[in-house]
Coordinates of C-alpha atoms in Angstrom, one line a residue:
X199 CA 146.3 -25.3 97.3
X200 CA 146.9 -25.1 94.1
X201 CA 150.1 -26.1 93.0
X202 CA 151.4 -22.2 91.2
X203 CA 150.5 -19.8 94.0
X204 CA 152.3 -22.4 96.9
X205 CA 155.1 -21.7 93.5
X206 CA 154.4 -18.4 94.1
X207 CA 154.4 -18.1 97.7
X208 CA 157.9 -20.6 98.0
X209 CA 159.0 -17.9 95.7
X210 CA 157.5 -14.6 97.5
X211 CA 159.1 -16.3 100.3
X212 CA 162.6 -17.5 99.1
X213 CA 163.2 -13.9 97.6
X214 CA 162.4 -12.0 100.7
X215 CA 164.7 -13.9 102.3
X216 CA 167.9 -12.9 100.0
X217 CA 166.5 -9.4 99.7
X218 CA 167.0 -8.8 103.8
X219 CA 169.5 -10.4 104.4
X220 CA 172.5 -9.4 103.7
X221 CA 176.1 -11.8 104.7
X222 CA 177.2 -10.3 107.1
X223 CA 174.3 -10.3 109.2
X224 CA 173.2 -14.5 109.0
X225 CA 172.1 -16.7 110.9
X226 CA 171.9 -20.3 111.1
X227 CA 168.3 -19.0 113.1
X228 CA 167.7 -15.9 110.6
X229 CA 168.5 -17.5 107.2
X230 CA 168.6 -21.3 107.3
X231 CA 165.7 -22.0 109.2
X232 CA 163.1 -20.2 106.8
X233 CA 165.3 -21.9 104.3
X234 CA 163.7 -25.5 105.5
X235 CA 160.0 -24.5 106.4
X236 CA 159.9 -23.3 102.6
X237 CA 161.7 -26.9 101.5
X238 CA 159.3 -28.7 104.2
X239 CA 156.8 -27.4 101.9
X240 CA 158.7 -28.3 98.5
X241 CA 159.3 -32.5 100.0
X242 CA 155.7 -33.0 101.1
X243 CA 153.6 -31.6 98.1
X244 CA 156.2 -32.3 95.1
X245 CA 156.5 -36.3 95.7
X246 CA 151.7 -36.4 96.2
X247 CA 152.7 -34.8 93.1
X248 CA 154.8 -37.5 91.5
X249 CA 152.0 -39.8 92.7
X250 CA 149.3 -40.2 89.8
X251 CA 151.6 -39.6 87.7
X252 CA 153.1 -43.4 88.4
X253 CA 150.0 -44.4 89.9
X254 CA 146.8 -43.1 87.3
X255 CA 145.1 -46.0 85.2
X256 CA 144.0 -41.9 83.4
X257 CA 146.0 -41.3 80.8
X258 CA 145.0 -37.7 80.8
X259 CA 145.6 -37.8 85.0
X260 CA 148.9 -39.2 84.6
X261 CA 150.4 -36.4 81.7
X262 CA 148.0 -34.2 83.8
X263 CA 150.4 -35.1 86.8
X264 CA 153.6 -35.2 85.3
X265 CA 153.0 -31.3 83.7
X266 CA 152.6 -30.0 87.3
X267 CA 155.5 -31.8 88.6
X268 CA 157.5 -30.0 86.1
X269 CA 157.0 -26.3 88.4
X270 CA 158.1 -27.8 92.1
X271 CA 160.5 -29.5 90.0
X272 CA 161.9 -25.9 87.7
X273 CA 161.4 -23.8 91.0
X274 CA 163.7 -26.1 93.0
X275 CA 167.0 -26.3 90.1
X276 CA 166.5 -22.1 89.6
X277 CA 166.3 -22.1 93.9
X278 CA 169.9 -24.0 93.5
X279 CA 170.5 -21.2 90.9
X280 CA 171.2 -18.9 93.1
X281 CA 173.6 -16.6 93.6
X282 CA 172.4 -14.6 96.7
X283 CA 170.9 -17.7 98.3
X284 CA 173.4 -20.1 98.1
X285 CA 175.9 -16.8 99.6
X286 CA 174.1 -16.3 102.2
X287 CA 174.3 -20.5 102.9
X288 CA 178.1 -19.9 102.3
X289 CA 177.9 -16.9 105.4
X290 CA 176.0 -19.7 107.1
X291 CA 178.7 -22.5 106.9
X292 CA 181.5 -20.2 107.0
X293 CA 180.4 -18.6 111.2
X294 CA 180.3 -22.2 112.3
X295 CA 178.6 -21.1 115.2
X296 CA 178.7 -22.8 118.9
X297 CA 175.5 -23.4 119.3
X298 CA 174.3 -25.0 116.5
X299 CA 173.6 -28.6 116.8
X300 CA 175.7 -31.8 115.2
X301 CA 172.4 -32.8 112.9
X302 CA 172.1 -28.8 112.0
X303 CA 175.4 -28.3 110.9
X304 CA 175.2 -31.5 108.4
X305 CA 172.4 -30.0 107.2
X306 CA 173.6 -26.7 106.2
X307 CA 176.8 -28.7 104.8
X308 CA 174.3 -30.4 102.3
X309 CA 172.8 -26.9 101.8
X310 CA 176.1 -25.8 100.6
X311 CA 177.1 -28.7 98.1
X312 CA 173.4 -29.1 96.8
X313 CA 173.0 -29.2 93.0
X314 CA 169.5 -28.6 91.0
X315 CA 169.0 -32.1 88.7
X316 CA 167.5 -32.4 85.8
X317 CA 165.1 -35.6 84.7
X318 CA 164.3 -36.6 81.8
X319 CA 160.6 -37.9 81.6
X320 CA 160.9 -41.5 80.1
X321 CA 159.1 -42.2 76.5
X322 CA 155.5 -43.9 76.6
X323 CA 155.2 -47.4 77.2
X324 CA 155.9 -49.7 74.0
X325 CA 153.7 -52.3 72.7
X326 CA 155.0 -54.9 71.0
X327 CA 153.1 -58.8 69.2
X328 CA 156.2 -61.6 69.6
X329 CA 154.8 -65.6 68.6
X330 CA 153.5 -67.4 70.7
X331 CA 155.9 -69.0 73.5
X332 CA 154.9 -71.9 76.8
X333 CA 151.5 -71.8 77.7
X334 CA 152.0 -71.3 81.4
X335 CA 153.9 -67.9 81.2
X336 CA 151.7 -66.8 78.6
X337 CA 148.5 -67.2 80.5
X338 CA 147.6 -64.2 81.2
X339 CA 148.1 -62.5 78.6
X340 CA 145.8 -60.4 75.7
X341 CA 145.9 -63.6 72.1
X342 CA 145.8 -61.5 68.9
X343 CA 143.2 -61.4 66.8
X344 CA 143.0 -60.8 63.0
X345 CA 146.2 -60.4 61.3
X346 CA 147.8 -60.8 64.3
X347 CA 146.3 -64.4 65.5
X348 CA 148.7 -67.2 67.2
X349 CA 150.3 -64.1 68.7
X350 CA 150.0 -62.3 72.2
X351 CA 150.8 -59.1 73.1
X352 CA 153.1 -57.5 75.6
X353 CA 152.7 -54.3 77.0
X354 CA 156.8 -53.7 77.9
X355 CA 156.6 -52.2 80.6
X356 CA 154.6 -55.1 82.5
X357 CA 157.0 -56.3 85.0
X358 CA 156.1 -59.7 85.1
X359 CA 156.4 -60.2 80.7
X360 CA 160.6 -60.8 82.0
X361 CA 159.6 -64.5 82.4
X362 CA 159.3 -64.6 78.3
X363 CA 163.4 -64.1 78.8
X364 CA 163.6 -67.0 81.0
X365 CA 161.6 -69.5 79.4
X366 CA 160.9 -69.1 76.3
X367 CA 162.9 -71.7 74.3
X368 CA 162.7 -69.9 70.3
X369 CA 165.8 -67.7 70.2
X370 CA 164.6 -65.1 67.8
X371 CA 161.6 -64.8 69.7
X372 CA 163.8 -64.0 72.5
X373 CA 166.1 -61.7 70.8
X374 CA 162.9 -59.6 70.0
X375 CA 161.8 -59.2 73.0
X376 CA 165.2 -58.0 74.5
X377 CA 165.9 -55.5 71.4
X378 CA 162.3 -54.1 71.5
X379 CA 162.6 -53.7 75.7
X380 CA 166.7 -52.5 75.5
X381 CA 165.4 -49.8 73.1
X382 CA 162.1 -48.4 74.3
X383 CA 163.5 -45.0 74.7
X384 CA 165.9 -44.9 72.6
X385 CA 165.1 -41.0 71.3
X386 CA 166.8 -40.5 75.2
X387 CA 170.0 -41.6 74.3
X388 CA 170.7 -38.4 72.2
X389 CA 169.1 -36.5 75.7
X390 CA 171.5 -38.0 78.0
X391 CA 174.6 -37.4 75.9
X392 CA 173.8 -34.0 76.1
X393 CA 173.2 -34.6 79.9
X394 CA 176.6 -36.2 79.6
X395 CA 179.2 -33.5 77.7
X396 CA 176.7 -30.3 80.5
X397 CA 177.8 -32.5 83.7
X398 CA 181.9 -32.9 83.0
X399 CA 181.7 -29.4 81.4
X400 CA 180.0 -27.7 84.7
X401 CA 182.7 -29.8 86.6
X402 CA 185.8 -28.6 84.9
X403 CA 184.3 -25.2 85.5
X404 CA 184.2 -25.7 88.6
X405 CA 187.2 -26.2 89.1
X406 CA 186.6 -30.6 89.0
X407 CA 188.8 -33.4 87.1
X408 CA 185.5 -34.5 86.2
X409 CA 182.3 -35.3 86.8
X410 CA 182.7 -37.9 88.8
X411 CA 185.4 -36.1 90.9
X412 CA 183.0 -33.9 91.5
X413 CA 180.2 -36.3 93.0
X414 CA 181.9 -38.3 94.7
X415 CA 183.3 -35.9 96.7
X416 CA 180.5 -36.5 100.2
X417 CA 180.1 -39.0 99.4
X418 CA 181.7 -42.3 101.9
X419 CA 184.1 -43.4 98.6
X420 CA 185.5 -39.8 98.6
X421 CA 187.5 -39.8 94.8
X422 CA 187.1 -41.9 91.4
X423 CA 190.1 -43.4 92.6
X424 CA 188.7 -45.4 95.2
X425 CA 186.2 -46.4 93.6
X426 CA 187.9 -47.4 90.5
X427 CA 190.8 -50.0 92.6
X428 CA 187.5 -51.6 94.2
X429 CA 185.9 -52.6 90.8
X430 CA 189.3 -53.6 89.5
X431 CA 190.0 -55.9 92.6
X432 CA 186.2 -57.4 92.8
X433 CA 186.6 -57.9 88.6
X434 CA 189.9 -59.5 88.4
X435 CA 188.6 -61.9 91.4
X436 CA 186.1 -62.8 89.9
X437 CA 186.6 -63.4 85.8
X438 CA 188.2 -66.2 87.1
X439 CA 184.3 -67.9 87.7
X440 CA 182.6 -65.5 85.5
X441 CA 184.3 -67.4 82.8
X442 CA 183.4 -70.7 84.1
X443 CA 180.1 -70.2 84.7
X444 CA 179.6 -68.8 81.0
X445 CA 181.5 -72.2 79.5
X446 CA 178.8 -74.3 81.9
X447 CA 175.8 -71.6 79.9
X448 CA 177.7 -72.2 77.0
X449 CA 177.6 -76.2 77.0
X450 CA 173.6 -76.6 78.2
X451 CA 173.2 -73.8 75.1
X452 CA 175.2 -76.8 73.1
X453 CA 173.0 -79.2 73.8
X454 CA 169.8 -77.3 74.0
X455 CA 171.0 -77.0 70.4
X456 CA 171.8 -79.8 69.3
X457 CA 169.0 -81.9 70.9
X458 CA 166.7 -80.0 68.7
X459 CA 169.1 -80.5 65.8
X460 CA 170.6 -77.0 65.4
X461 CA 174.3 -76.1 65.2
X462 CA 175.9 -74.5 67.8
X463 CA 178.3 -71.5 67.0
X464 CA 180.2 -70.5 70.4
X465 CA 178.1 -67.8 70.8
X466 CA 176.1 -66.7 73.5
X467 CA 173.9 -63.1 73.8
X468 CA 172.4 -61.3 75.9
X469 CA 169.2 -63.2 75.7
X470 CA 170.2 -66.1 76.0
X471 CA 171.4 -65.8 80.2
X472 CA 168.4 -65.7 81.8
X473 CA 167.0 -69.0 79.5
X474 CA 170.0 -70.8 80.2
X475 CA 170.8 -69.5 83.7
X476 CA 167.6 -71.1 84.4
X477 CA 168.9 -74.1 83.6
X478 CA 171.9 -73.7 85.3
X479 CA 169.9 -73.2 88.3
X480 CA 167.5 -76.1 88.1
X481 CA 170.7 -78.5 86.6
X482 CA 173.6 -77.6 89.4
X483 CA 171.6 -77.3 92.7
X484 CA 168.5 -79.1 91.7
X485 CA 165.6 -76.5 92.2
X486 CA 162.9 -75.8 89.5
X487 CA 162.6 -72.2 90.2
X488 CA 158.5 -72.0 89.0
X489 CA 158.1 -75.1 91.3
X490 CA 159.6 -72.7 94.4
X491 CA 157.4 -70.1 93.5
X492 CA 154.3 -71.7 94.8
X493 CA 155.9 -71.3 98.5
X494 CA 156.3 -67.3 98.2
X495 CA 151.9 -66.6 97.4
X496 CA 152.1 -62.3 97.8
X497 CA 149.4 -61.4 100.1
X498 CA 150.6 -64.3 102.3
X499 CA 154.7 -63.5 102.4
X500 CA 154.0 -59.3 102.6
X501 CA 152.2 -60.5 105.9
X502 CA 155.0 -63.4 106.8
X503 CA 157.6 -60.1 106.1
X504 CA 156.3 -57.8 108.2
X505 CA 155.6 -60.3 110.9
X506 CA 159.1 -59.9 111.1
X507 CA 159.9 -56.9 111.0
X508 CA 157.6 -56.7 113.9
X509 CA 160.0 -59.3 116.4
X510 CA 163.6 -57.3 114.8
X511 CA 162.7 -54.1 115.3
X512 CA 159.8 -54.2 117.2
X513 CA 157.3 -52.1 115.5
X514 CA 153.6 -52.7 115.2
X515 CA 151.4 -52.4 111.8
X516 CA 148.3 -52.1 112.0
X517 CA 145.4 -52.0 108.6
X518 CA 143.2 -49.1 109.2
X519 CA 141.1 -50.4 106.9
X520 CA 140.1 -48.8 103.1
X521 CA 137.4 -46.8 105.8
X522 CA 140.0 -44.8 107.9
X523 CA 142.5 -44.6 104.1
X524 CA 143.0 -42.1 101.4
X525 CA 144.5 -44.0 98.5
X526 CA 144.7 -43.9 95.3
X527 CA 143.5 -47.7 94.0
X528 CA 141.4 -49.5 95.9
X529 CA 144.2 -52.8 95.4
X530 CA 146.2 -50.3 97.7
X531 CA 147.2 -51.0 101.6
X532 CA 147.2 -49.0 104.3
X533 CA 149.4 -49.6 107.6
X534 CA 149.2 -47.3 110.7
X535 CA 153.0 -47.8 112.0
X536 CA 153.5 -47.9 115.3
X537 CA 156.3 -48.5 118.2
X538 CA 155.6 -51.5 120.5
X539 CA 153.5 -50.5 123.4
X540 CA 155.9 -51.6 126.1
X541 CA 158.4 -50.2 124.2
X542 CA 156.6 -46.1 124.1
X543 CA 154.2 -47.4 121.6
X544 CA 154.4 -44.1 120.3
X545 CA 153.2 -43.3 116.3
X546 CA 155.5 -43.8 113.7
X547 CA 153.8 -43.4 110.0
X548 CA 151.4 -44.1 106.8
X549 CA 153.0 -47.7 104.8
X550 CA 151.1 -48.0 101.8
X551 CA 151.7 -51.5 99.4
X552 CA 150.7 -51.2 95.4
X553 CA 151.9 -54.4 94.7
X554 CA 150.1 -54.6 91.5
X555 CA 150.7 -54.4 87.9
X556 CA 147.8 -52.0 86.2
X557 CA 147.4 -49.9 82.5
X558 CA 149.7 -46.7 82.9
X559 CA 150.5 -47.7 86.2
X560 CA 155.6 -47.5 86.6
X561 CA 156.8 -51.3 86.7
X562 CA 159.1 -52.2 88.9
X563 CA 159.5 -52.3 92.5
X564 CA 160.2 -49.8 94.2
X565 CA 159.9 -47.7 97.0
X566 CA 159.1 -44.0 97.2
X567 CA 157.9 -41.0 100.3
X568 CA 155.4 -39.5 100.4
X569 CA 155.6 -37.7 103.0
X570 CA 159.4 -37.4 104.7
X571 CA 159.3 -36.6 108.7
X572 CA 160.6 -33.9 110.7
X573 CA 160.3 -31.2 112.9
X574 CA 158.3 -28.9 112.0
X575 CA 157.8 -24.7 113.7
X576 CA 156.1 -25.1 117.0
X577 CA 158.4 -28.3 117.9
X578 CA 156.1 -30.9 116.3
X579 CA 156.5 -34.3 114.5
X580 CA 155.7 -34.1 110.8
X581 CA 155.3 -38.3 110.5
X582 CA 156.5 -39.7 107.3
X583 CA 154.5 -41.6 104.8
X584 CA 156.3 -44.1 102.2
X585 CA 154.6 -46.3 99.7
X586 CA 156.0 -49.6 98.1
X587 CA 155.1 -49.9 95.0
X588 CA 154.9 -53.4 92.6
X589 CA 153.8 -54.5 89.5
X590 CA 153.1 -57.9 90.1
X591 CA 150.5 -59.6 87.6
X592 CA 146.8 -59.4 89.6
X593 CA 145.3 -62.5 90.5
X594 CA 142.7 -63.8 88.5
X595 CA 139.8 -66.8 89.8
X596 CA 142.0 -69.4 88.1
X597 CA 146.6 -68.2 89.1
X598 CA 147.2 -66.4 92.3
X599 CA 150.2 -63.9 92.9
X600 CA 153.6 -65.9 92.9
X601 CA 156.6 -64.3 93.8
X602 CA 160.3 -65.7 91.7
X603 CA 163.1 -65.7 94.2
X604 CA 164.2 -62.6 92.7
X605 CA 161.5 -61.0 93.1
X606 CA 161.0 -62.5 96.9
X607 CA 164.5 -60.5 98.2
X608 CA 163.3 -57.3 96.4
X609 CA 160.5 -57.3 98.0
X610 CA 161.9 -57.8 101.1
X611 CA 164.7 -54.4 100.1
X612 CA 162.1 -52.4 99.1
X613 CA 159.7 -53.2 102.5
X614 CA 163.5 -52.5 104.5
X615 CA 164.0 -49.0 102.5
X616 CA 160.0 -48.4 104.1
X617 CA 161.1 -49.9 107.0
X618 CA 164.0 -46.7 107.2
X619 CA 161.7 -43.8 106.1
X620 CA 159.5 -44.5 109.3
X621 CA 161.4 -45.5 111.6
X622 CA 163.9 -42.0 111.2
X623 CA 163.8 -39.7 113.9
X624 CA 165.6 -36.1 111.6
X625 CA 164.6 -32.6 112.4
X626 CA 164.4 -32.0 109.0
X627 CA 163.0 -32.9 106.1
X628 CA 166.0 -33.3 103.5
X629 CA 168.3 -35.2 106.2
X630 CA 165.3 -38.2 106.6
X631 CA 165.1 -41.4 106.2
X632 CA 167.1 -43.0 103.1
X633 CA 168.6 -39.1 102.1
X634 CA 172.0 -40.3 102.4
X635 CA 175.3 -40.6 100.7
X636 CA 174.4 -42.2 97.8
X637 CA 177.0 -45.4 98.3
X638 CA 175.2 -45.5 101.9
X639 CA 171.5 -46.1 101.4
X640 CA 171.5 -49.7 100.0
X641 CA 173.4 -50.2 102.4
X642 CA 170.4 -50.7 105.2
X643 CA 168.6 -52.5 101.9
X644 CA 170.6 -55.0 100.6
X645 CA 171.8 -55.9 104.7
X646 CA 168.2 -57.5 104.4
X647 CA 168.5 -59.0 102.1
X648 CA 170.8 -61.5 103.1
X649 CA 167.0 -63.0 105.1
X650 CA 166.1 -63.6 102.1
X651 CA 169.3 -67.1 100.9
X652 CA 169.3 -68.3 104.9
X653 CA 167.4 -71.3 105.8
X654 CA 164.9 -70.5 108.1
X655 CA 164.4 -67.2 107.1
X656 CA 163.1 -69.6 104.2
X657 CA 161.1 -72.3 105.9
X658 CA 159.3 -69.3 107.8
X659 CA 158.3 -67.1 104.6
X660 CA 157.4 -70.6 102.3
X661 CA 154.2 -72.1 102.4
X662 CA 152.7 -73.3 99.3
X663 CA 149.7 -71.4 98.3
X664 CA 147.5 -74.5 98.4
X665 CA 146.8 -74.6 102.0
X666 CA 146.5 -70.4 103.2
X667 CA 143.2 -70.4 101.8
X668 CA 140.0 -72.2 99.8
X669 CA 140.2 -70.6 97.4
X670 CA 143.6 -70.7 96.4
X671 CA 143.7 -74.7 97.2
X672 CA 141.1 -74.2 94.5
X673 CA 143.1 -73.3 92.2
X674 CA 145.4 -75.7 93.0
X675 CA 143.1 -78.3 92.3
X676 CA 142.3 -77.2 88.8
X677 CA 145.7 -76.3 87.8
X678 CA 146.7 -79.9 89.0
X679 CA 146.5 -83.9 89.0
X680 CA 149.5 -84.1 91.4
X681 CA 149.3 -84.9 95.4
X682 CA 148.9 -81.8 97.2
X683 CA 153.0 -80.3 98.1
X684 CA 153.8 -80.2 101.2
X685 CA 152.1 -77.5 103.8
X686 CA 156.3 -76.4 104.2
X687 CA 158.4 -75.3 101.5
X688 CA 160.7 -79.1 101.6
X689 CA 165.0 -78.7 103.2
X690 CA 165.6 -80.3 98.8
X691 CA 164.2 -77.0 98.1
X692 CA 165.7 -74.4 100.4
X693 CA 168.8 -75.8 99.9
X694 CA 169.1 -76.1 96.0
X695 CA 167.8 -71.8 97.0
X696 CA 170.8 -70.4 99.0
X697 CA 173.6 -72.7 96.8
X698 CA 172.0 -70.9 93.7
X699 CA 172.7 -68.0 95.9
X700 CA 175.5 -66.1 93.8
X701 CA 174.7 -68.5 90.5
X702 CA 174.0 -66.2 87.7
X703 CA 175.9 -62.5 88.8
X704 CA 177.5 -61.1 85.2
X705 CA 176.8 -57.0 86.2
X706 CA 178.6 -54.1 83.4
X707 CA 180.0 -51.1 84.5
X708 CA 179.0 -47.5 82.8
X709 CA 181.4 -44.7 83.1
X710 CA 183.1 -41.5 81.5
X711 CA 185.8 -39.4 80.0
X712 CA 185.0 -36.6 80.5
X713 CA 188.3 -35.0 78.7
X714 CA 185.6 -37.7 75.0
X715 CA 182.7 -36.4 76.7
X716 CA 181.5 -34.9 73.3
X717 CA 183.0 -37.7 71.0
X718 CA 181.4 -41.1 73.2
X719 CA 178.6 -42.9 71.2
X720 CA 177.3 -43.8 74.7
X721 CA 175.8 -47.3 72.9
X722 CA 178.5 -48.2 71.7
X723 CA 179.9 -48.2 75.1
X724 CA 177.4 -49.6 77.0
X725 CA 178.0 -53.3 74.9
X726 CA 181.6 -52.9 74.5
X727 CA 181.2 -52.9 78.1
X728 CA 179.0 -56.1 77.2
X729 CA 181.7 -58.1 75.5
X730 CA 184.0 -57.4 77.7
X731 CA 182.8 -58.1 81.1
X732 CA 179.7 -59.9 80.8
X733 CA 182.0 -61.6 78.0
X734 CA 179.0 -61.8 75.9
X735 CA 178.2 -61.3 71.8
X736 CA 177.5 -58.5 70.5
X737 CA 179.3 -56.9 67.5
X738 CA 182.3 -55.1 67.8
X739 CA 181.6 -51.3 67.7
X740 CA 178.2 -51.2 67.0
X741 CA 176.2 -48.4 67.5
X742 CA 173.4 -49.5 67.0
X743 CA 172.9 -52.6 69.2
X744 CA 171.0 -52.5 72.3
X745 CA 170.5 -49.0 75.0
X746 CA 169.0 -49.9 78.2
X747 CA 170.8 -47.2 79.9
X748 CA 168.8 -45.0 79.4
X749 CA 165.9 -47.0 80.4
X750 CA 166.5 -45.8 84.0
X751 CA 165.5 -42.7 85.9
X752 CA 168.7 -42.7 88.2
X753 CA 171.9 -41.6 85.8
X754 CA 169.6 -38.3 86.0
X755 CA 168.7 -38.8 89.6
X756 CA 171.4 -39.2 92.1
X757 CA 172.8 -42.0 91.6
X758 CA 175.0 -40.2 88.2
X759 CA 178.8 -41.8 89.6
X760 CA 176.9 -43.4 92.1
X761 CA 176.0 -47.1 90.4
X762 CA 178.8 -49.0 92.8
X763 CA 176.9 -48.9 95.2
X764 CA 174.3 -51.5 93.7
X765 CA 177.3 -53.7 93.0
X766 CA 176.2 -57.1 93.5
X767 CA 172.6 -56.3 93.8
X768 CA 170.8 -59.5 94.3
X769 CA 173.4 -60.2 97.7
X770 CA 175.6 -57.5 99.2
X771 CA 177.6 -54.5 99.5
X772 CA 180.0 -54.2 101.4
X773 CA 178.9 -52.6 104.2
X774 CA 175.9 -53.9 103.7
X775 CA 177.1 -57.4 104.9
X776 CA 180.0 -56.3 107.3
X777 CA 176.7 -55.2 109.3
X778 CA 174.4 -58.2 108.7
X779 CA 177.9 -61.2 110.3
X780 CA 178.6 -58.5 112.9
X781 CA 175.5 -58.4 114.6
X782 CA 172.9 -60.8 112.3
X783 CA 174.5 -64.2 110.9
X784 CA 173.8 -65.5 113.7
X785 CA 170.6 -64.7 115.1
X786 CA 168.1 -63.3 112.3
X787 CA 166.1 -62.5 114.8
X788 CA 167.5 -61.3 117.6
X789 CA 165.6 -58.0 118.9
X790 CA 168.4 -56.7 121.0
X791 CA 170.6 -55.9 117.6
X792 CA 167.5 -55.3 115.8
X793 CA 167.0 -52.6 118.3
X794 CA 170.0 -51.4 118.5
X795 CA 170.0 -51.3 114.2
X796 CA 167.1 -49.1 114.3
X797 CA 168.9 -46.7 116.7
X798 CA 172.5 -45.8 116.0
X799 CA 171.4 -46.6 112.0
X800 CA 168.2 -46.3 110.5
X801 CA 167.3 -43.5 112.8
X802 CA 169.9 -41.4 112.1
X803 CA 168.7 -41.2 108.2
X804 CA 171.3 -38.9 106.7
X805 CA 171.4 -36.4 110.3
X806 CA 175.5 -37.0 110.8
X807 CA 178.5 -38.1 108.5
X808 CA 177.3 -42.1 107.4
X809 CA 181.1 -43.2 107.8
X810 CA 180.9 -42.6 111.8
X811 CA 177.2 -44.2 112.1
X812 CA 178.2 -47.4 110.5
X813 CA 181.9 -47.3 113.0
X814 CA 179.3 -46.3 115.7
X815 CA 177.2 -49.3 115.1
X816 CA 180.1 -51.6 114.4
X817 CA 182.3 -50.4 116.8
X818 CA 185.6 -50.4 114.1
X819 CA 186.2 -49.1 110.8
X820 CA 184.0 -51.3 108.1
X821 CA 185.8 -53.9 106.8
X822 CA 185.6 -55.6 103.5
X823 CA 186.9 -58.8 104.2
X824 CA 183.3 -60.1 104.7
X825 CA 181.9 -59.2 101.4
X826 CA 184.6 -61.0 99.7
X827 CA 183.8 -63.5 101.8
X828 CA 180.3 -64.1 101.3
X829 CA 180.9 -64.0 97.5
X830 CA 184.0 -67.1 98.6
X831 CA 186.4 -65.5 96.8
X832 CA 189.9 -65.7 98.8

């Protein structure tokens, strides 16, 4: 059915609802149930419309997908402004019917609090030319011709090109790349500024001191003050080690420049960090991260990760093959997911893996819900489908796709979100899977990141790519004259990986004061925080320096006033660390705890208060001490 026809149906159903029912006569059955039917239809169709915007190699298809997607977005925005609809939901909320179950009560609360979202489209992809860099980094890049001879073409949306910052020796080239990447969507800065101002004004009209106060009210933190105290305490604990680490990085830069005959001015810039942090890891932990990558070929690693989830949770993944699957790219893999036969053998949903970069595909590593799970009006279950999108470099005839430690952690993290979506079993699509409050949504997957820093898991996962197939062996022989490395990742390499876990964790905070929102210069504020918190050398009070904060859609979606929940995302957040140490640190393969984690925590999605869910799993109130212990902070 065409999108316009669907929206016409949704509009008609909602109009009928608001015109035929008076607030005095509302019940959950005559108001919320019909509303849920509309919402389920929206939640099934909207992700499919978005899919081709993110995946199609044809610009016209991607553009059409973007335009069509705006229609349900506009409908949802207008729906949440409908005063008549709000009055009906408010009336249901006030009735507190005794026969309404707790999940349905939670649904009503979420509906009552719901507000529309504005989604800003990011700018078109930027293409730049940078000076030639080391061959091992640039082997897959397009070489310049004619007037561009001696240069390479960089797609600023290619996730793999972050290695430019890590391996290119020339500071001016790294600087050029940093500025090109950070400012590729600079036209979004005034748009975000407008959003900041409007959000501040809206919060004031609703009686809140700030937009943060409004957004945090129904999250686990509850108030801006709670977040500020937490971040302030953490910062005070980190500042000493942060300064110590920066001094080490500066010393590495000094030695590097003086070794090349250049002088060091004691300055350290944002484009220096990745380059010298790689050297710091290698020097302090005796581990060459490029050699580490050779033990994590993407296909072998993904299969072993899925096997881990099978063993831990009692899942089964069946590759259903191209002939039985509907996918958007020939390289996308599709798995049907089941509970173990011995545990009921229930079908759970579909997992799609779209791992490789291609033209016009969105960059990054992220999970996307194609269809949420929920209970239909006839009582049958609508099963979920979830997609893991990555933009890893596609294997060639001479080079496999190998994962860095960062990508390894992020891959397992995002697969964790996918598992959350698959095993969740809620009545309503709005509460399914990862649709929890923002400051809890990352905890389940951040908890799983701990596996990637545990020696036993790294040993089970790490297999040198030259042993995974005859083709890969031929690739290795064609690129190296050394003796073939050990098949299983060596203990000393694992020790180095684990030791480097917290080597380099600078972070920035992006806050707002609603009283000064109209006069705030977002770029200037961002760079001031980089200078103050990360202690990098950026000019004071410069509004034209860099604006990478507009590259993320998070501020336009549910993570406005919520990015604190990503705190130190490569390690773990407070709740996730507590969960890990209470249940899994002693045994990563504990099936009993894995099943308990599934049924007590993952299965519930957002269907009950997240703090209640957390306490039920822990058997106590959550503690911040494991978080500080894990960071080695007093």
